Short mmCIF file of C-alpha atoms in Angstrom, two decimals:
data_model
loop_
_atom_site.label_atom_id
_atom_site.label_comp_id
_atom_site.label_asym_id
_atom_site.label_seq_id
_atom_site.Cartn_x
_atom_site.Cartn_y
_atom_site.Cartn_z
CA UNK A 1 0.00 0.00 0.00
CA UNK A 2 1.51 3.20 -1.04
CA UNK A 3 2.04 5.72 1.67
CA UNK A 4 -0.02 8.80 1.10
CA UNK A 5 2.35 11.67 1.30
CA UNK A 6 0.28 14.77 1.96
CA UNK A 7 3.11 16.85 3.31
CA UNK A 8 5.13 17.15 0.15
CA UNK A 9 4.39 20.23 -1.87
CA UNK A 10 5.73 21.50 -5.13
CA UNK A 11 9.42 22.28 -5.18
CA UNK A 12 10.05 25.88 -4.17
CA UNK A 13 10.92 28.02 -7.16
CA UNK A 14 10.53 31.72 -6.41
CA UNK A 15 13.45 32.41 -4.14
CA UNK A 16 12.33 29.58 -1.91
CA UNK A 17 8.74 30.77 -1.41
CA UNK A 18 5.97 29.00 -3.25
CA UNK A 19 3.16 31.45 -4.11
CA UNK A 20 -0.17 30.81 -2.50
CA UNK A 21 -1.91 30.13 -5.80
CA UNK A 22 0.52 27.36 -6.60
CA UNK A 23 -0.19 25.71 -3.26
CA UNK A 24 -3.93 25.72 -3.74
CA UNK A 25 -5.67 22.44 -3.16
CA UNK A 26 -9.05 21.67 -4.60
CA UNK A 27 -11.77 20.45 -2.28
CA UNK A 28 -11.56 16.72 -1.78
CA UNK A 29 -14.95 15.94 -3.19
CA UNK A 30 -13.76 17.04 -6.62
CA UNK A 31 -11.51 14.81 -8.65
CA UNK A 32 -9.41 17.64 -10.02
CA UNK A 33 -8.94 21.36 -9.86
CA UNK A 34 -10.57 21.70 -13.24
CA UNK A 35 -13.72 19.97 -12.01
CA UNK A 36 -13.89 22.36 -9.08
CA UNK A 37 -13.43 25.34 -11.38
CA UNK A 38 -16.12 24.15 -13.78
CA UNK A 39 -18.53 23.44 -10.93
CA UNK A 40 -18.02 26.91 -9.47
CA UNK A 41 -18.52 28.49 -12.85
CA UNK A 42 -21.68 26.50 -13.52
CA UNK A 43 -23.03 27.49 -10.13
CA UNK A 44 -22.40 31.15 -10.86
CA UNK A 45 -24.08 30.90 -14.28
CA UNK A 46 -27.15 29.35 -12.66
CA UNK A 47 -27.22 32.16 -10.13
CA UNK A 48 -26.92 34.71 -12.95
CA UNK A 49 -30.04 33.29 -14.56
CA UNK A 50 -31.93 33.97 -11.35
CA UNK A 51 -30.62 37.52 -11.37
CA UNK A 52 -31.79 37.95 -14.96
CA UNK A 53 -35.24 36.76 -13.93
CA UNK A 54 -35.25 39.24 -11.05
CA UNK A 55 -34.60 42.12 -13.42
CA UNK A 56 -37.02 40.75 -16.00
CA UNK A 57 -39.75 41.26 -13.41
CA UNK A 58 -38.81 44.92 -13.30
CA UNK A 59 -38.65 45.10 -17.07
CA UNK A 60 -42.09 43.52 -17.29
CA UNK A 61 -43.44 46.12 -14.87
CA UNK A 62 -41.92 48.78 -17.12
CA UNK A 63 -43.60 47.29 -20.19
CA UNK A 64 -46.96 47.06 -18.45
CA UNK A 65 -47.03 50.59 -17.11
CA UNK A 66 -45.51 52.07 -20.23
CA UNK A 67 -48.29 50.51 -22.24
CA UNK A 68 -50.94 51.76 -19.87
CA UNK A 69 -49.65 55.30 -19.43
CA UNK A 70 -47.57 56.23 -22.47
CA UNK A 71 -47.77 59.98 -21.95
CA UNK A 72 -46.58 59.75 -18.37
CA UNK A 73 -43.60 57.69 -19.48
CA UNK A 74 -42.77 59.99 -22.39
CA UNK A 75 -42.91 62.93 -19.99
CA UNK A 76 -40.91 61.10 -17.40
CA UNK A 77 -38.01 60.24 -19.65
CA UNK A 78 -37.62 63.92 -20.43
CA UNK A 79 -36.76 64.54 -16.81
CA UNK A 80 -33.73 62.30 -17.10
CA UNK A 81 -30.50 63.68 -18.48
CA UNK A 82 -29.17 61.27 -21.07
CA UNK A 83 -25.65 62.61 -20.58
CA UNK A 84 -25.39 61.24 -17.07
CA UNK A 85 -26.83 57.96 -18.29
CA UNK A 86 -24.35 57.77 -21.15
CA UNK A 87 -21.48 58.59 -18.82
CA UNK A 88 -22.59 55.84 -16.45
CA UNK A 89 -22.80 53.43 -19.37
CA UNK A 90 -19.24 54.26 -20.42
CA UNK A 91 -17.99 53.88 -16.85
CA UNK A 92 -19.57 50.43 -16.54
CA UNK A 93 -18.29 49.28 -19.94
CA UNK A 94 -14.76 50.27 -18.99
CA UNK A 95 -15.13 48.45 -15.67
CA UNK A 96 -16.25 45.33 -17.55
CA UNK A 97 -13.13 45.58 -19.66
CA UNK A 98 -10.84 45.94 -16.64
CA UNK A 99 -12.31 42.97 -14.86
CA UNK A 100 -12.04 40.83 -18.01
CA UNK A 101 -8.42 41.95 -18.18
CA UNK A 102 -7.92 41.00 -14.53
CA UNK A 103 -8.96 37.43 -15.35
CA UNK A 104 -6.38 37.42 -18.10
CA UNK A 105 -3.83 38.86 -15.68
CA UNK A 106 -4.46 36.02 -13.26
CA UNK A 107 -4.09 33.49 -16.05
CA UNK A 108 -0.74 34.97 -17.10
CA UNK A 109 0.45 35.53 -13.52
CA UNK A 110 0.69 39.30 -13.87
CA UNK A 111 0.03 40.02 -10.19
CA UNK A 112 0.55 43.78 -10.33
CA UNK A 113 -1.87 44.25 -13.21
CA UNK A 114 -4.33 41.88 -11.55
CA UNK A 115 -4.45 44.01 -8.41
CA UNK A 116 -4.65 47.25 -10.37
CA UNK A 117 -7.49 46.04 -12.59
CA UNK A 118 -9.53 44.73 -9.68
CA UNK A 119 -9.10 47.96 -7.78
CA UNK A 120 -9.91 50.02 -10.88
CA UNK A 121 -13.12 48.06 -11.33
CA UNK A 122 -14.13 48.88 -7.76
CA UNK A 123 -13.29 52.51 -8.46
CA UNK A 124 -15.49 52.51 -11.60
CA UNK A 125 -18.34 51.06 -9.57
CA UNK A 126 -17.91 53.75 -6.97
CA UNK A 127 -17.87 56.39 -9.70
CA UNK A 128 -21.09 54.95 -11.13
CA UNK A 129 -22.79 55.14 -7.74
CA UNK A 130 -21.49 58.63 -7.09
CA UNK A 131 -22.82 59.95 -10.41
CA UNK A 132 -26.13 58.25 -9.82
CA UNK A 133 -26.66 59.42 -6.27
CA UNK A 134 -25.14 62.87 -6.38
CA UNK A 135 -26.10 64.12 -9.82
CA UNK A 136 -29.32 62.24 -10.39
CA UNK A 137 -31.05 60.90 -7.30
CA UNK A 138 -30.36 63.72 -4.87
CA UNK A 139 -31.38 66.41 -7.36
CA UNK A 140 -34.60 64.67 -8.27
CA UNK A 141 -35.49 63.76 -4.72
CA UNK A 142 -35.02 67.35 -3.62
CA UNK A 143 -37.31 68.46 -6.43
CA UNK A 144 -40.06 66.20 -5.17
CA UNK A 145 -39.77 63.70 -8.00
CA UNK A 146 -40.26 60.69 -5.80
CA UNK A 147 -41.92 57.33 -6.22
CA UNK A 148 -45.54 56.61 -5.54
CA UNK A 149 -47.05 58.14 -2.43
CA UNK A 150 -43.89 60.14 -1.69
CA UNK A 151 -44.40 62.19 -4.84
CA UNK A 152 -44.30 65.93 -4.21
CA UNK A 153 -43.39 67.63 -7.49
CA UNK A 154 -45.77 70.51 -8.17
CA UNK A 155 -44.90 70.81 -11.84
CA UNK A 156 -46.17 67.39 -12.87
CA UNK A 157 -48.13 67.49 -16.10
CA UNK A 158 -49.53 63.99 -16.13
CA UNK A 159 -51.61 62.35 -13.38
CA UNK A 160 -49.68 59.08 -13.63
CA UNK A 161 -46.25 60.53 -13.16
CA UNK A 162 -45.69 58.95 -9.71
CA UNK A 163 -45.84 55.56 -11.42
CA UNK A 164 -43.05 56.57 -13.79
CA UNK A 165 -40.94 57.56 -10.82
CA UNK A 166 -41.72 54.29 -9.04
CA UNK A 167 -40.47 52.33 -12.03
CA UNK A 168 -37.41 54.56 -12.38
CA UNK A 169 -36.36 54.39 -8.74
CA UNK A 170 -37.02 50.68 -8.28
CA UNK A 171 -35.26 49.59 -11.48
CA UNK A 172 -32.22 51.81 -11.09
CA UNK A 173 -32.20 51.36 -7.31
CA UNK A 174 -32.13 47.59 -7.41
CA UNK A 175 -29.46 47.82 -10.10
CA UNK A 176 -27.43 50.22 -7.95
CA UNK A 177 -27.67 47.81 -5.01
CA UNK A 178 -26.26 45.11 -7.27
CA UNK A 179 -23.42 47.43 -8.22
CA UNK A 180 -22.71 47.91 -4.52
CA UNK A 181 -22.76 44.17 -3.85
CA UNK A 182 -20.44 43.64 -6.81
CA UNK A 183 -18.04 46.27 -5.52
CA UNK A 184 -17.86 44.59 -2.13
CA UNK A 185 -17.21 41.19 -3.70
CA UNK A 186 -14.54 42.52 -6.06
CA UNK A 187 -12.85 44.32 -3.19
CA UNK A 188 -12.82 41.07 -1.22
CA UNK A 189 -11.22 39.32 -4.21
CA UNK A 190 -8.73 42.18 -4.41
CA UNK A 191 -7.74 41.66 -0.78
CA UNK A 192 -7.19 37.99 -1.49
CA UNK A 193 -5.19 38.87 -4.61
CA UNK A 194 -2.82 41.02 -2.54
CA UNK A 195 -1.87 37.82 -0.71
CA UNK A 196 -1.09 36.03 -3.95
CA UNK A 197 -4.14 33.79 -3.84
CA UNK A 198 -4.73 33.95 -7.60
CA UNK A 199 -2.50 32.76 -10.37
CA UNK A 200 -2.51 30.55 -13.46
CA UNK A 201 -3.38 27.48 -11.44
CA UNK A 202 -6.16 29.04 -9.40
CA UNK A 203 -8.23 32.04 -10.41
CA UNK A 204 -11.74 30.81 -9.69
CA UNK A 205 -12.62 33.77 -7.47
CA UNK A 206 -11.66 36.33 -10.08
CA UNK A 207 -13.56 34.46 -12.79
CA UNK A 208 -16.75 34.07 -10.80
CA UNK A 209 -16.85 37.63 -9.51
CA UNK A 210 -16.13 38.81 -13.05
CA UNK A 211 -19.21 36.99 -14.32
CA UNK A 212 -21.35 38.74 -11.71
CA UNK A 213 -19.96 42.13 -12.65
CA UNK A 214 -20.57 41.53 -16.34
CA UNK A 215 -24.19 40.75 -15.59
CA UNK A 216 -24.53 44.03 -13.70
CA UNK A 217 -23.17 45.76 -16.80
CA UNK A 218 -25.55 43.83 -19.05
CA UNK A 219 -28.56 44.96 -17.04
CA UNK A 220 -27.49 48.59 -17.30
CA UNK A 221 -27.02 48.18 -21.07
CA UNK A 222 -30.74 47.49 -21.23
CA UNK A 223 -31.87 49.93 -18.55
CA UNK A 224 -30.14 52.92 -20.12
CA UNK A 225 -32.04 53.03 -23.45
CA UNK A 226 -35.35 52.03 -21.85
CA UNK A 227 -35.30 54.79 -19.27
CA UNK A 228 -33.20 57.52 -20.83
CA UNK A 229 -33.44 57.24 -24.60
CA UNK A 230 -36.92 56.06 -25.50
CA UNK A 231 -39.46 58.84 -25.58
CA UNK B 1 6.72 18.12 -14.01
CA UNK B 2 4.90 21.00 -15.44
CA UNK B 3 3.98 22.50 -12.12
CA UNK B 4 7.57 23.46 -11.54
CA UNK B 5 7.31 26.04 -14.28
CA UNK B 6 4.07 27.80 -13.71
CA UNK B 7 4.62 30.32 -16.45
CA UNK B 8 5.70 27.82 -19.08
CA UNK B 9 4.11 28.76 -22.32
CA UNK B 10 4.20 25.69 -24.39
CA UNK B 11 5.98 26.33 -27.66
CA UNK B 12 3.45 24.30 -29.56
CA UNK B 13 0.45 26.05 -28.10
CA UNK B 14 -0.54 27.69 -31.36
CA UNK B 15 -4.10 27.30 -32.41
CA UNK B 16 -5.76 28.42 -35.55
CA UNK B 17 -7.09 31.38 -33.61
CA UNK B 18 -4.40 34.06 -33.49
CA UNK B 19 -6.31 35.98 -30.87
CA UNK B 20 -6.60 33.33 -28.22
CA UNK B 21 -3.97 31.26 -26.57
CA UNK B 22 -4.75 27.98 -24.94
CA UNK B 23 -2.90 27.33 -21.73
CA UNK B 24 -0.70 24.30 -22.46
CA UNK B 25 -3.25 22.03 -24.10
CA UNK B 26 -0.92 19.07 -24.34
CA UNK B 27 -0.84 18.56 -20.60
CA UNK B 28 -4.58 18.83 -20.26
CA UNK B 29 -6.37 15.64 -19.42
CA UNK B 30 -10.11 15.72 -19.32
CA UNK B 31 -11.48 14.36 -16.06
CA UNK B 32 -8.31 12.77 -14.78
CA UNK B 33 -8.77 9.65 -12.74
CA UNK B 34 -8.80 10.19 -9.03
CA UNK B 35 -5.29 9.84 -7.70
CA UNK B 36 -5.42 8.39 -4.22
CA UNK B 37 -1.92 9.50 -3.45
CA UNK B 38 -2.79 13.04 -4.36
CA UNK B 39 -6.35 13.62 -3.15
CA UNK B 40 -6.11 17.37 -3.17
CA UNK B 41 -4.37 17.70 -6.48
CA UNK B 42 -1.23 19.19 -5.04
CA UNK B 43 0.88 17.57 -7.71
CA UNK B 44 -1.47 17.86 -10.64
CA UNK B 45 -0.56 20.16 -13.43
CA UNK B 46 -1.94 23.65 -13.24
CA UNK B 47 -3.05 23.63 -16.82
CA UNK B 48 -6.78 23.47 -17.40
CA UNK B 49 -7.00 23.96 -21.14
CA UNK B 50 -8.83 27.19 -20.45
CA UNK B 51 -8.66 29.85 -23.05
CA UNK B 52 -6.76 33.05 -22.40
CA UNK B 53 -8.37 35.78 -24.43
CA UNK B 54 -5.83 38.19 -25.85
CA UNK B 55 -5.79 41.73 -24.54
CA UNK B 56 -6.13 43.05 -28.07
CA UNK B 57 -9.40 41.16 -28.48
CA UNK B 58 -10.74 42.52 -25.18
CA UNK B 59 -9.74 46.07 -26.07
CA UNK B 60 -11.37 45.91 -29.49
CA UNK B 61 -14.58 44.58 -27.95
CA UNK B 62 -14.54 47.52 -25.53
CA UNK B 63 -14.05 49.98 -28.38
CA UNK B 64 -16.92 48.42 -30.34
CA UNK B 65 -19.17 48.62 -27.27
CA UNK B 66 -18.34 52.30 -26.80
CA UNK B 67 -19.04 52.96 -30.47
CA UNK B 68 -22.42 51.28 -30.13
CA UNK B 69 -23.18 53.39 -27.06
CA UNK B 70 -22.43 56.56 -28.99
CA UNK B 71 -24.51 55.23 -31.88
CA UNK B 72 -27.55 54.48 -29.79
CA UNK B 73 -27.46 57.89 -28.14
CA UNK B 74 -27.00 59.55 -31.52
CA UNK B 75 -29.89 57.67 -33.12
CA UNK B 76 -32.26 58.47 -30.29
CA UNK B 77 -31.41 62.16 -30.53
CA UNK B 78 -31.54 62.02 -34.32
CA UNK B 79 -35.18 61.04 -34.24
CA UNK B 80 -35.98 64.45 -32.82
CA UNK B 81 -33.80 66.22 -35.36
CA UNK B 82 -35.31 64.34 -38.29
CA UNK B 83 -38.78 65.16 -37.08
CA UNK B 84 -37.95 68.85 -37.05
CA UNK B 85 -35.93 68.92 -40.24
CA UNK B 86 -38.36 67.01 -42.42
CA UNK B 87 -41.48 68.08 -40.56
CA UNK B 88 -42.57 64.52 -40.08
CA UNK B 89 -43.13 62.24 -37.15
CA UNK B 90 -41.49 58.88 -36.98
CA UNK B 91 -43.50 56.07 -35.42
CA UNK B 92 -42.67 55.40 -31.78
CA UNK B 93 -42.05 51.71 -32.28
CA UNK B 94 -39.11 52.59 -34.52
CA UNK B 95 -37.34 54.34 -31.67
CA UNK B 96 -37.96 51.39 -29.40
CA UNK B 97 -36.91 48.80 -31.99
CA UNK B 98 -33.66 50.58 -32.86
CA UNK B 99 -32.67 51.16 -29.24
CA UNK B 100 -33.49 47.61 -28.20
CA UNK B 101 -31.67 46.01 -31.12
CA UNK B 102 -28.50 47.99 -30.44
CA UNK B 103 -28.78 47.06 -26.75
CA UNK B 104 -29.16 43.41 -27.73
CA UNK B 105 -26.05 43.52 -29.90
CA UNK B 106 -24.06 45.10 -27.05
CA UNK B 107 -25.36 42.49 -24.63
CA UNK B 108 -24.37 39.66 -26.96
CA UNK B 109 -20.87 41.12 -27.32
CA UNK B 110 -20.43 41.37 -23.55
CA UNK B 111 -21.77 37.86 -23.03
CA UNK B 112 -19.71 36.23 -25.75
CA UNK B 113 -16.36 37.91 -25.25
CA UNK B 114 -16.19 39.42 -21.77
CA UNK B 115 -18.06 36.55 -20.16
CA UNK B 116 -16.28 34.18 -22.54
CA UNK B 117 -19.38 32.28 -23.60
CA UNK B 118 -17.74 31.90 -27.00
CA UNK B 119 -14.81 30.01 -25.58
CA UNK B 120 -16.45 28.03 -22.85
CA UNK B 121 -18.45 24.88 -22.49
CA UNK B 122 -21.61 25.35 -24.55
CA UNK B 123 -23.66 24.39 -21.52
CA UNK B 124 -23.35 27.91 -20.11
CA UNK B 125 -24.66 29.47 -23.30
CA UNK B 126 -27.49 26.97 -23.30
CA UNK B 127 -28.41 27.88 -19.73
CA UNK B 128 -28.42 31.58 -20.51
CA UNK B 129 -30.37 30.97 -23.70
CA UNK B 130 -33.01 29.07 -21.79
CA UNK B 131 -33.23 31.88 -19.28
CA UNK B 132 -33.79 34.36 -22.11
CA UNK B 133 -36.55 32.12 -23.40
CA UNK B 134 -38.20 32.30 -20.00
CA UNK B 135 -37.93 36.09 -19.98
CA UNK B 136 -39.39 36.22 -23.47
CA UNK B 137 -42.37 34.10 -22.49
CA UNK B 138 -42.88 36.19 -19.36
CA UNK B 139 -42.89 39.58 -21.03
CA UNK B 140 -44.41 38.42 -24.29
CA UNK B 141 -47.37 36.62 -22.83
CA UNK B 142 -48.05 39.44 -20.37
CA UNK B 143 -47.98 42.02 -23.16
CA UNK B 144 -50.18 39.97 -25.44
CA UNK B 145 -52.78 39.56 -22.74
CA UNK B 146 -52.68 43.05 -21.33
CA UNK B 147 -52.69 45.09 -24.48
CA UNK B 148 -55.59 43.29 -26.11
CA UNK B 149 -57.97 43.40 -23.16
CA UNK B 150 -59.87 46.29 -24.63
CA UNK B 151 -60.96 44.00 -27.44
CA UNK B 152 -62.60 41.65 -25.02
CA UNK B 153 -64.13 43.88 -22.41
CA UNK B 154 -65.45 47.20 -23.57
CA UNK B 155 -65.23 48.68 -20.11
CA UNK B 156 -61.49 48.03 -19.95
CA UNK B 157 -60.63 50.15 -22.92
CA UNK B 158 -60.61 53.46 -21.12
CA UNK B 159 -57.79 54.87 -19.10
CA UNK B 160 -57.57 53.95 -15.46
CA UNK B 161 -58.36 57.02 -13.39
CA UNK B 162 -57.96 57.24 -9.65
CA UNK B 163 -61.39 57.27 -8.08
CA UNK B 164 -63.00 55.60 -11.07
CA UNK B 165 -65.22 57.01 -13.74
CA UNK B 166 -68.47 56.37 -11.95
CA UNK B 167 -70.57 53.28 -12.48
CA UNK B 168 -69.28 49.83 -11.81
CA UNK B 169 -68.63 49.02 -15.43
CA UNK B 170 -71.55 46.67 -15.32
CA UNK B 171 -74.08 48.83 -17.10
CA UNK B 172 -73.63 46.73 -20.18
CA UNK B 173 -73.98 43.47 -18.35
CA UNK B 174 -77.53 42.76 -19.25
CA UNK B 175 -77.52 44.60 -22.49
CA UNK B 176 -76.72 42.83 -25.65
CA UNK B 177 -73.70 44.54 -27.16
CA UNK B 178 -75.30 44.28 -30.53
CA UNK B 179 -78.04 46.56 -29.34
CA UNK B 180 -75.90 49.64 -29.40
CA UNK B 181 -73.01 48.62 -31.60
CA UNK B 182 -73.39 48.86 -35.31
CA UNK B 183 -70.73 46.89 -37.14
CA UNK B 184 -71.57 48.70 -40.33
CA UNK B 185 -70.64 52.27 -40.99
CA UNK B 186 -73.93 54.17 -41.41
CA UNK B 187 -72.30 56.61 -43.78
CA UNK B 188 -70.84 54.23 -46.29
CA UNK B 189 -72.76 51.09 -45.50
CA UNK B 190 -69.50 49.15 -45.33
CA UNK B 191 -68.40 46.95 -42.49
CA UNK B 192 -66.18 48.72 -39.98
CA UNK B 193 -62.67 47.43 -40.23
CA UNK B 194 -61.48 48.60 -36.85
CA UNK B 195 -61.90 45.49 -34.80
CA UNK B 196 -60.50 47.29 -31.76
CA UNK B 197 -63.83 49.01 -31.31
CA UNK B 198 -65.79 45.84 -31.65
CA UNK B 199 -65.71 43.19 -28.98
CA UNK B 200 -63.75 40.40 -30.47
CA UNK B 201 -66.25 37.68 -29.73
CA UNK B 202 -68.88 39.63 -31.59
CA UNK B 203 -66.54 40.38 -34.44
CA UNK B 204 -65.80 36.70 -34.79
CA UNK B 205 -69.50 35.95 -34.80
CA UNK B 206 -70.32 38.53 -37.45
CA UNK B 207 -67.28 38.14 -39.65
CA UNK B 208 -68.58 38.17 -43.23
CA UNK B 209 -65.46 36.39 -44.46
CA UNK B 210 -66.42 33.36 -42.41
CA UNK B 211 -70.17 32.98 -42.88
CA UNK B 212 -71.84 30.44 -40.74
CA UNK B 213 -74.96 28.64 -41.90
CA UNK B 214 -78.11 28.56 -39.83
CA UNK B 215 -77.86 24.81 -39.19
CA UNK B 216 -74.26 25.08 -38.06
CA UNK B 217 -75.17 27.91 -35.73
CA UNK B 218 -78.07 25.89 -34.34
CA UNK B 219 -75.79 22.93 -33.75
CA UNK B 220 -73.28 25.07 -31.93
CA UNK B 221 -75.97 26.67 -29.80
CA UNK B 222 -77.37 23.26 -28.92
CA UNK B 223 -74.00 21.97 -27.81
CA UNK B 224 -73.45 24.88 -25.46
CA UNK B 225 -73.84 24.32 -21.79
CA UNK B 226 -76.96 26.00 -20.55
CA UNK B 227 -77.82 26.84 -17.04
CA UNK B 228 -80.12 23.95 -16.23
CA UNK B 229 -78.14 23.32 -13.08
CA UNK B 230 -77.23 25.83 -10.42
CA UNK B 231 -74.01 27.59 -11.19
CA UNK B 232 -71.79 28.53 -8.30
CA UNK B 233 -71.37 32.26 -8.15
CA UNK B 234 -67.62 31.75 -8.26
CA UNK B 235 -67.90 30.21 -11.69
CA UNK B 236 -69.95 32.94 -13.26
CA UNK B 237 -68.15 34.75 -16.00
CA UNK B 238 -69.93 38.00 -15.28
CA UNK B 239 -69.57 39.75 -11.98
CA UNK B 240 -72.49 39.73 -9.61
CA UNK B 241 -73.83 42.77 -7.91
CA UNK B 242 -74.24 42.75 -4.18
CA UNK B 243 -73.55 40.07 -1.59
CA UNK B 244 -74.89 36.60 -2.12
CA UNK B 245 -73.78 34.86 1.04
CA UNK B 246 -77.11 35.04 2.83
CA UNK B 247 -79.58 35.06 0.01
CA UNK B 248 -83.13 35.97 0.80
CA UNK B 249 -84.97 32.67 0.42
CA UNK B 250 -87.89 34.37 -1.21
CA UNK B 251 -85.64 35.94 -3.79
CA UNK B 252 -85.16 33.85 -6.88
CA UNK B 253 -82.74 36.61 -7.64
CA UNK B 254 -80.10 36.76 -10.21
CA UNK B 255 -78.04 33.82 -9.15
CA UNK B 256 -78.77 30.34 -8.04
CA UNK B 257 -77.85 31.12 -4.49
CA UNK B 258 -78.19 28.81 -1.55
CA UNK B 259 -81.96 28.58 -1.68
CA UNK B 260 -83.61 26.64 1.05
CA UNK B 261 -80.34 26.08 2.77
CA UNK B 262 -81.85 25.10 6.04
#
């Protein structure tokens, strides 16, 4: 019976210190690291489908109320400044690019670029939230353009305008909360990356968090024209 | 062993795709047998056969996405300019269709290249495709039902106003719709083409392109279920007026309520 030698690790190569990603062990109920990676990725894709269904409920509400009250929605979209929306779209697209690059950085063991790209993605998310809250939400809320029963804007020209604001705040608000969740997760991955957890052999965390962030970007790609551009 | 050189780029790792580089495909073994002496895979090679997308490909996808963003903003603004310049109004569905198709193209680019659906196991694309099918059924069926309700119920065709419009919408309940609806235009004597204004069940009944003979109509009427047995008020297709829980026994009333319940 062969002795199971669990204490031997790979031979030290980098000045005697083996990086953490090279020492990673897959969970014992998987037969290989690749199986673990594929299982994690499949799990994240399944979760993303539930997120898509969550937002499709909001999109369906938009379709329903837009069909019922077209004038209120045409009026409502004029209150939104498409320039802030376009800027937010550009910010999120760039953040998608940087997190895709960070996956590549992990695969090619470019640790410095990996950390920079992860941190830059978090920064883009923060910029998105800042633009949304400071230039859009706070201005509108102060004006009285609020959802549903909180509505207090005296210059409303259509009786169904509170419904437009309900759709606007709930759709963009739930999206913004997803941006915040994504930022927290990416920052957590960044902290782990500073300890050398990710490299060519093991980059599951970066991959999975990247998928989540891309979905957040996808949702905004649809929200932006629906709310800002269609009159 | 390959794990001693974690950055080894295999000299023969050239695929037909110049833009992607496969991480040491020769060492990749699909589903390696479980090695009892190495249960945690400490000694297994770090190559997974996963695709590394080139940075040039990622950058070009980003540039294309930004171009599409500029395009969609430009087209939505252009609709207003065209309307002013040519003194015409474009239909609203055009704006929606253009914006949504550009958004779909951007979404497909992000999904295929940034999320690497193009390079991965096709199962992930299948899962996402199935999810999109579900979303399509959800929004499509809801729209189809909601936006054609005015063809079924006349009283649903108006706008919903807080506080109601007076009346319970049931004034027509006992009136035959044919009594006050003339399917023929009195001016021209021709049949009205706008089926939106005509309840659809009546339109189907009076459709001159599908004439129905008297015998066929009699057969259909005979096969219909008639109220020779009491119908539970919950099954009635028309709303009842007033409470029916404690029906006055002397009241034959409008429904077949619980007569003689004691």
